[in-house]
Coordinates of C-alpha atoms in Angstrom, one line a residue:
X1 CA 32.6 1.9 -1.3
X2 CA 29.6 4.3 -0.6
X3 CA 29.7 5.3 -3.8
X4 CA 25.4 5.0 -3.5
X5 CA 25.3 7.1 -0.9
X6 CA 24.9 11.2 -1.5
X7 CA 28.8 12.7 -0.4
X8 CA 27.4 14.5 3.2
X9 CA 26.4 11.0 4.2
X10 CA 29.8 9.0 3.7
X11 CA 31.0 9.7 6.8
X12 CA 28.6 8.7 9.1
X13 CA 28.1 5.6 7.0
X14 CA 31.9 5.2 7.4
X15 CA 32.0 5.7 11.2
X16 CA 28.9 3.2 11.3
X17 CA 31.0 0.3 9.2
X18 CA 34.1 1.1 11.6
X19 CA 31.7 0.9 14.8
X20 CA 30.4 -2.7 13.6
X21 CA 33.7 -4.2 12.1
X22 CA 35.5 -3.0 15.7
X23 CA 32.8 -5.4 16.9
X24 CA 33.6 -8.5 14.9
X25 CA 33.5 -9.5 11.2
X26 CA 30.1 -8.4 9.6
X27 CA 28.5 -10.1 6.5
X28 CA 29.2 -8.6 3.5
X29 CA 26.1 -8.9 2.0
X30 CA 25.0 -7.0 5.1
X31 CA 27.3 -4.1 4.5
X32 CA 25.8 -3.9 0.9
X33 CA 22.1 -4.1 2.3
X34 CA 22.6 -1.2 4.4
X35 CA 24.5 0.9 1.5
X36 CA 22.1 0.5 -1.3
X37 CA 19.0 1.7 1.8
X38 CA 19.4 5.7 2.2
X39 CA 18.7 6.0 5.8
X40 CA 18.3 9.7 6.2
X41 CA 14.9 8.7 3.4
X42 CA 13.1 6.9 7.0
X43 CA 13.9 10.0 9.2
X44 CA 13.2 13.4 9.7
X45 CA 15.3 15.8 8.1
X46 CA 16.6 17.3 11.5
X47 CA 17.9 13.9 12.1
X48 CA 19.7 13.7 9.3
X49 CA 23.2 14.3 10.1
X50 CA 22.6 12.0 12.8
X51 CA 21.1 9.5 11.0
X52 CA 24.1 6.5 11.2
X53 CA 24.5 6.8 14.9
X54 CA 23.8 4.4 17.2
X55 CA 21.1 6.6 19.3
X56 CA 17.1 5.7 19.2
X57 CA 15.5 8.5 16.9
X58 CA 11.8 9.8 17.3
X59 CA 9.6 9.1 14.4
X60 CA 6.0 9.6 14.2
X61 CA 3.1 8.0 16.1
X62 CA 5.4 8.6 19.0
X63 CA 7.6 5.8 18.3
X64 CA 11.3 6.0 17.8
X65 CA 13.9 4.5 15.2
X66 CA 16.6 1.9 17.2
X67 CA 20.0 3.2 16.7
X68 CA 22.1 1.6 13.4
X69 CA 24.4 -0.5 14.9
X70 CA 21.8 -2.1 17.2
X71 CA 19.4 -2.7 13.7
X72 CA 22.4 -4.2 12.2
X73 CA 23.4 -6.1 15.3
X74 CA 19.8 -7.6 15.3
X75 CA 19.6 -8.4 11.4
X76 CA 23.4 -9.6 11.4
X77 CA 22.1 -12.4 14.1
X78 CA 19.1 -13.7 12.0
X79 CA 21.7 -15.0 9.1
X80 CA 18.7 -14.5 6.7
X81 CA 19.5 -16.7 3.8
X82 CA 18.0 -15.9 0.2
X83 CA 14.8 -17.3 -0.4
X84 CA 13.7 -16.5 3.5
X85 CA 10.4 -15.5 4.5
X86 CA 10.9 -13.0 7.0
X87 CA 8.1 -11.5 9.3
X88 CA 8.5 -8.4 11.3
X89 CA 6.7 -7.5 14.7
X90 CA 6.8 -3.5 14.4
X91 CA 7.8 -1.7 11.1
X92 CA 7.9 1.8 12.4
X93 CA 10.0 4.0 9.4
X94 CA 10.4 0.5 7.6
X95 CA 14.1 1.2 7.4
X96 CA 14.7 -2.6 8.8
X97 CA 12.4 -4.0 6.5
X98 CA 14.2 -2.0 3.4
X99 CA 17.5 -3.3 4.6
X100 CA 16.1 -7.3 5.0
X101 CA 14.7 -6.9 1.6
X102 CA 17.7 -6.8 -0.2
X103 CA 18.7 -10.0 1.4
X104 CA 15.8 -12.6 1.9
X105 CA 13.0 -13.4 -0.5
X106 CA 10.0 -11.9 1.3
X107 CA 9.4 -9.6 4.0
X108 CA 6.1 -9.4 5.8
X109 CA 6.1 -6.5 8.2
X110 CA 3.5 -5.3 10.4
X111 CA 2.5 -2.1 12.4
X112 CA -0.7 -1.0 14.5
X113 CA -0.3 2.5 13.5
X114 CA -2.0 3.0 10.1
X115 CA 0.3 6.0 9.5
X116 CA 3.3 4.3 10.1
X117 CA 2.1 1.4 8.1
X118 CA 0.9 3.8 4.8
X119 CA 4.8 5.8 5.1
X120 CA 6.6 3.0 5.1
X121 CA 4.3 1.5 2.0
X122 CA 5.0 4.5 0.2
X123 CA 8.8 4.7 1.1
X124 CA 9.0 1.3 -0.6
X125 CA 7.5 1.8 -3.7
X126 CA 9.7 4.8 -3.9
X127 CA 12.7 2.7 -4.0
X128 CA 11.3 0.4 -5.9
X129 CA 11.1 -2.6 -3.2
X130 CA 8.4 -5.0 -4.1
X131 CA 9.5 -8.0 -1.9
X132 CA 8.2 -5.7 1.3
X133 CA 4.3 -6.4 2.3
X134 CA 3.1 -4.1 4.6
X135 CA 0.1 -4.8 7.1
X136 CA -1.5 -2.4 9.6
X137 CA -2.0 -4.8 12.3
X138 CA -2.0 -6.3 15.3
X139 CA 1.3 -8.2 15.5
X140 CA 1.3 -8.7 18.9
X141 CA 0.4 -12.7 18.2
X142 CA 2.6 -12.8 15.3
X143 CA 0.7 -13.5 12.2
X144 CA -0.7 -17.0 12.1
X145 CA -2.7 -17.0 9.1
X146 CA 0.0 -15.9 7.0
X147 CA 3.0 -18.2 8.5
X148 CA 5.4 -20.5 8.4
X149 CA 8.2 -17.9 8.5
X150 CA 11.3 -19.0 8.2
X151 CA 12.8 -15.5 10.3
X152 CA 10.8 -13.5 12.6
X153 CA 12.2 -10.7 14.3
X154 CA 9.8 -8.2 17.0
X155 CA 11.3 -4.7 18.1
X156 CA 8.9 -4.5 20.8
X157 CA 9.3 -6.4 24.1
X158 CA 7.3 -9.4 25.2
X159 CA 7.0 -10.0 29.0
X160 CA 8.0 -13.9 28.9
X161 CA 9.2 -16.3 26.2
X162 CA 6.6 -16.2 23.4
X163 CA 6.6 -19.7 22.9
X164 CA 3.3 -19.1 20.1
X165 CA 5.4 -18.0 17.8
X166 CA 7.3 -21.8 17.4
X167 CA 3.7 -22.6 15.5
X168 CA 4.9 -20.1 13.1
X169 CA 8.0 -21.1 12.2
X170 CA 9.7 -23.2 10.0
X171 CA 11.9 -26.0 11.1
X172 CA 14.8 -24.4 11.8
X173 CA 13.8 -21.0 11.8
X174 CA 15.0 -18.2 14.3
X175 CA 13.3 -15.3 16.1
X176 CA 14.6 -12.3 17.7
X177 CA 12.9 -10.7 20.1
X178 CA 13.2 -8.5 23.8
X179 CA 12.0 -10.7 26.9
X180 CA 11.8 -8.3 30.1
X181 CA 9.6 -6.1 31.8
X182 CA 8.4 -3.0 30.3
X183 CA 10.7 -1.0 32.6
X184 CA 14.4 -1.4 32.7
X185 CA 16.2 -3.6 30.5
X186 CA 15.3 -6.8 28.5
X187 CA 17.3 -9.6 27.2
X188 CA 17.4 -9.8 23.4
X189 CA 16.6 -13.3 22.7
X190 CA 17.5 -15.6 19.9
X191 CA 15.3 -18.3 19.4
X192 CA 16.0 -21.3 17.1
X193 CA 13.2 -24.0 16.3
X194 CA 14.4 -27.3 16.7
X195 CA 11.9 -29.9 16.5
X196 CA 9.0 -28.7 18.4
X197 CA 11.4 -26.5 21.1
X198 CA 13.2 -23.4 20.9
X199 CA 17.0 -23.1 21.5
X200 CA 17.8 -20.0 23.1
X201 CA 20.7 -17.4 23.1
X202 CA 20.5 -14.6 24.8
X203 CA 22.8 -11.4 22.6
X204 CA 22.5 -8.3 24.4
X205 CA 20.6 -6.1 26.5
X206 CA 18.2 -3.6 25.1
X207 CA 15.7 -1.1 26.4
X208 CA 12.3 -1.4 24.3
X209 CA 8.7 -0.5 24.2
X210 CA 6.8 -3.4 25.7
X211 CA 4.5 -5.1 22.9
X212 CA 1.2 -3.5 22.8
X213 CA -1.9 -5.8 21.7
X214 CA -4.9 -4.0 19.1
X215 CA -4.1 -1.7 16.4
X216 CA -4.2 2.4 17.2
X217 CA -7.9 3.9 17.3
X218 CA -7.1 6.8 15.4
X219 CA -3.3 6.5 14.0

């Protein structure tokens, strides 16, 4: 095990794995997602030694990085299956969309800072991901045009149910998303499609930045 990751980076990795297997069985396949993505490659180097903990991590545009376990929490819930089209509401260091790569068929994530967008674009082609498309836009609709999804998943809180992204999904399909008010916490949601409804199961609390609607002026 590990054996992809460089030696100074074992043991968080390892403290990571213990963290989420003292939290229930986690799907192999996830395990090996999240091994073959070099994590301290999305972050800062000061963050490095930090970089498998479960603590939110600044990045720039003056967004932050959600902690491991909760990213692997999150993507552990949507069972992406291969041959998935996945969309993602808010790439910021596109570490989550390296790590859903490796596991569906497509990934199209989205970002309304164009730096944030152009990083993770180039992080990507450095490790050779070519399932990853990368769009600097507004996501705060989802992405209609470009749709059905069969997984959607938004890092950025909505204030009520956003029922507009059913139209977007395949039968069957699942989003993920924070529903709450921008201060205080929100209710990760998990949202199945079933016929022209949503099932919901509500897996955790999280504290997120509400969804903001445009794309940044000048970042």
């Amino acid at each position: 095990m590990n054996q992809g990751l460089p030696i100074d980076d074992r043991e968080g990795f390892a403290a990571f794995l213990l963290r989420l297997r003292g939290r229930g069985t986690v799907p192999k396949a996830l395990i090996a997602a999240f091994e073959a993505t070099p994590r301290r490659g999305f972050l800062a180097a000061q963050f490095h030694q930090i970089a498998w903990s479960d603590r939110m991590l600044p990045i720039e545009c003056g967004e932050a990085i959600e902690g491991a376990d909760m990213q692997a929490a999150v993507i552990a819930a949507l069972t992406i299956e291969q041959g998935n089209r996945v969309l993602e509401i808010g790439t910021g260091s596109g570490y989550t969309s390296a790590v859903m790569s490796r596991l569906a068929a497509r990934v199209i994530t989205t970002d309304r800072y164009k730096t944030l967008a152009e990083q993770a674009r180039q992080r990507f082609e450095a490790l050779g991901i070519g399932n990853v498309i990368v769009r600097h836009a507004d996501g705060s609709g989802g992405l209609p045009n470009e749709g059905p999804f069969d997984r959607i998943v938004a890092w950025a809180a909505f204030d009520s149910l956003p029922r507009f992204l059913l139209d977007q999904l395949s039968s069957g399909g699942i989003v993920i998303a924070p529903i709450g008010p921008e201060e205080g916490e929100q209710v990760l949601a998990k949202l199945t499609k079933v016929g022209s409804r949503f099932e919901r199961e509500d897996i955790g609390l999280v504290r997120l930045q509400p969804i903001l609607r445009g794309v940044a002026a000048v970042i």
